[in-house]
Amino acid sequence: MGTQSETILKSFQTEFIDKNQNIIIPLLQRDYVQGGRLDVIDPFLNKLIDAIGKEQTQINLEYIYGYNNENGFVPIDGQQRLITLWLLHLYIYAKNNKPLSVELKFESREFADNFCTQLRDSLC
């Protein structure tokens, strides 16, 4: 008799915003796989755009795998999806004149880290 694994669906809101959990993009990263394929990225972005403003809409992003450390959540797989969701939430919060407390930090790319920090601070 095998063990049955339980699938736990979590949202960006409950995992990061409600917990004030920062996202730390690690030093080692793989190439941006989805960005070069319009047949992959266009439907993904269209699903996100269509879901904005709809309360019970869930989008399956497959899994986002990583670990927590003292500074936040460090994704091993799913960093591109997390960055996209962070930018989307930043936009929504800015449009509603609310501060977004969750930070996106890059361990290896100082320019990207500074850009995201300044973007967040200037919008929220």
Tab-separated table of C-alpha atoms in Angstrom:
chain	number	residue	atom	x	y	z
A	1	MET	CA	0.000	0.000	0.000
A	2	GLY	CA	1.564	3.250	-1.143
A	3	THR	CA	1.345	6.626	0.484
A	4	GLN	CA	-1.002	9.206	-0.920
A	5	SER	CA	0.470	12.648	-1.412
A	6	GLU	CA	-1.688	15.630	-0.644
A	7	THR	CA	-1.757	18.525	-3.069
A	8	ILE	CA	-1.878	21.839	-1.284
A	9	LEU	CA	-2.892	24.779	-3.428
A	10	LYS	CA	-1.521	28.070	-2.230
A	11	SER	CA	-1.754	31.532	-3.655
A	12	PHE	CA	0.802	34.296	-4.042
A	13	GLN	CA	-1.340	36.341	-1.661
A	14	THR	CA	-1.374	33.747	1.148
A	15	GLU	CA	2.228	32.627	0.762
A	16	PHE	CA	3.972	35.955	0.277
A	17	ILE	CA	1.827	39.030	0.868
A	18	ASP	CA	-0.080	37.814	3.937
A	19	LYS	CA	3.127	36.470	5.490
A	20	ASN	CA	5.223	39.470	4.369
A	21	GLN	CA	7.587	36.894	2.864
A	22	ASN	CA	10.320	38.264	0.594
A	23	ILE	CA	11.453	36.406	-2.525
A	24	ILE	CA	15.201	35.905	-2.850
A	25	ILE	CA	16.377	35.021	-6.369
A	26	PRO	CA	19.475	32.850	-5.841
A	27	LEU	CA	22.960	33.315	-7.237
A	28	LEU	CA	22.664	30.330	-9.582
A	29	GLN	CA	19.852	30.610	-12.089
A	30	ARG	CA	18.971	28.788	-15.260
A	31	ASP	CA	18.135	30.616	-18.474
A	32	TYR	CA	14.726	32.175	-18.901
A	33	VAL	CA	13.098	29.202	-20.590
A	34	GLN	CA	9.562	30.456	-21.179
A	35	GLY	CA	10.460	33.948	-22.350
A	36	GLY	CA	11.770	32.863	-25.718
A	37	ARG	CA	8.671	30.870	-26.655
A	38	LEU	CA	5.630	32.923	-27.553
A	39	ASP	CA	3.488	29.770	-27.686
A	40	VAL	CA	4.181	29.327	-23.964
A	41	ILE	CA	4.388	32.867	-22.609
A	42	ASP	CA	1.426	34.429	-24.472
A	43	PRO	CA	-1.224	32.003	-23.108
A	44	PHE	CA	0.305	32.313	-19.610
A	45	LEU	CA	0.164	36.118	-19.648
A	46	ASN	CA	-3.332	36.086	-21.160
A	47	LYS	CA	-4.538	33.848	-18.308
A	48	LEU	CA	-3.069	36.247	-15.749
A	49	ILE	CA	-4.607	39.286	-17.426
A	50	ASP	CA	-8.001	37.578	-17.720
A	51	ALA	CA	-7.910	36.675	-14.005
A	52	ILE	CA	-7.348	40.244	-12.788
A	53	GLY	CA	-10.386	41.452	-10.896
A	54	LYS	CA	-12.067	38.057	-10.752
A	55	GLU	CA	-12.272	36.879	-7.162
A	56	GLN	CA	-12.317	33.102	-7.406
A	57	THR	CA	-10.098	32.599	-10.443
A	58	GLN	CA	-7.254	30.143	-9.925
A	59	ILE	CA	-4.457	29.618	-12.412
A	60	ASN	CA	-2.406	26.471	-12.243
A	61	LEU	CA	1.263	27.454	-12.288
A	62	GLU	CA	2.379	23.869	-11.780
A	63	TYR	CA	4.685	23.828	-8.794
A	64	ILE	CA	7.077	26.385	-7.427
A	65	TYR	CA	9.768	24.640	-5.457
A	66	GLY	CA	12.223	26.176	-3.008
A	67	TYR	CA	13.056	26.723	0.628
A	68	ASN	CA	12.758	29.395	3.298
A	69	ASN	CA	15.729	31.044	4.927
A	70	GLU	CA	15.977	33.958	7.367
A	71	ASN	CA	15.655	36.510	4.528
A	72	GLY	CA	12.717	35.007	2.624
A	73	PHE	CA	11.756	32.306	0.138
A	74	VAL	CA	14.472	31.069	-2.234
A	75	PRO	CA	12.997	29.435	-5.341
A	76	ILE	CA	14.835	26.536	-6.953
A	77	ASP	CA	12.242	26.111	-9.684
A	78	GLY	CA	9.579	28.665	-10.527
A	79	GLN	CA	11.522	31.902	-10.142
A	80	GLN	CA	10.292	33.240	-13.488
A	81	ARG	CA	6.681	32.692	-12.464
A	82	LEU	CA	7.311	34.307	-9.073
A	83	ILE	CA	8.929	37.367	-10.671
A	84	THR	CA	5.950	37.703	-13.025
A	85	LEU	CA	3.494	37.410	-10.120
A	86	TRP	CA	5.467	39.909	-8.033
A	87	LEU	CA	5.428	42.438	-10.893
A	88	LEU	CA	1.700	41.880	-11.414
A	89	HIS	CA	0.962	42.390	-7.710
A	90	LEU	CA	3.197	45.466	-7.662
A	91	TYR	CA	1.163	46.928	-10.521
A	92	ILE	CA	-2.182	46.118	-8.872
A	93	TYR	CA	-1.105	47.520	-5.502
A	94	ALA	CA	0.248	50.700	-7.123
A	95	LYS	CA	-3.007	51.197	-9.080
A	96	ASN	CA	-4.880	50.953	-5.760
A	97	ASN	CA	-2.449	53.281	-3.935
A	98	LYS	CA	-1.431	50.545	-1.509
A	99	PRO	CA	2.108	49.671	-0.426
A	100	LEU	CA	3.423	46.236	-1.412
A	101	SER	CA	5.608	45.113	1.460
A	102	VAL	CA	7.007	41.992	-0.244
A	103	GLU	CA	10.460	42.560	-1.703
A	104	LEU	CA	12.021	40.807	-4.669
A	105	LYS	CA	15.765	40.511	-4.041
A	106	PHE	CA	18.411	39.245	-6.464
A	107	GLU	CA	21.523	37.722	-4.876
A	108	SER	CA	23.537	37.810	-8.089
A	109	ARG	CA	22.295	40.747	-10.122
A	110	GLU	CA	22.853	44.058	-8.385
A	111	PHE	CA	21.274	46.056	-11.224
A	112	ALA	CA	18.098	43.933	-11.187
A	113	ASP	CA	17.960	44.126	-7.398
A	114	ASN	CA	18.308	47.932	-7.413
A	115	PHE	CA	15.773	48.260	-10.223
A	116	CYS	CA	13.113	46.200	-8.411
A	117	THR	CA	13.686	48.024	-5.123
A	118	GLN	CA	13.451	51.459	-6.746
A	119	LEU	CA	10.435	50.408	-8.824
A	120	ARG	CA	8.596	49.162	-5.732
A	121	ASP	CA	9.525	52.238	-3.684
A	122	SER	CA	8.502	54.657	-6.415
A	123	LEU	CA	5.131	52.989	-7.096
A	124	CYS	CA	3.981	52.053	-3.610
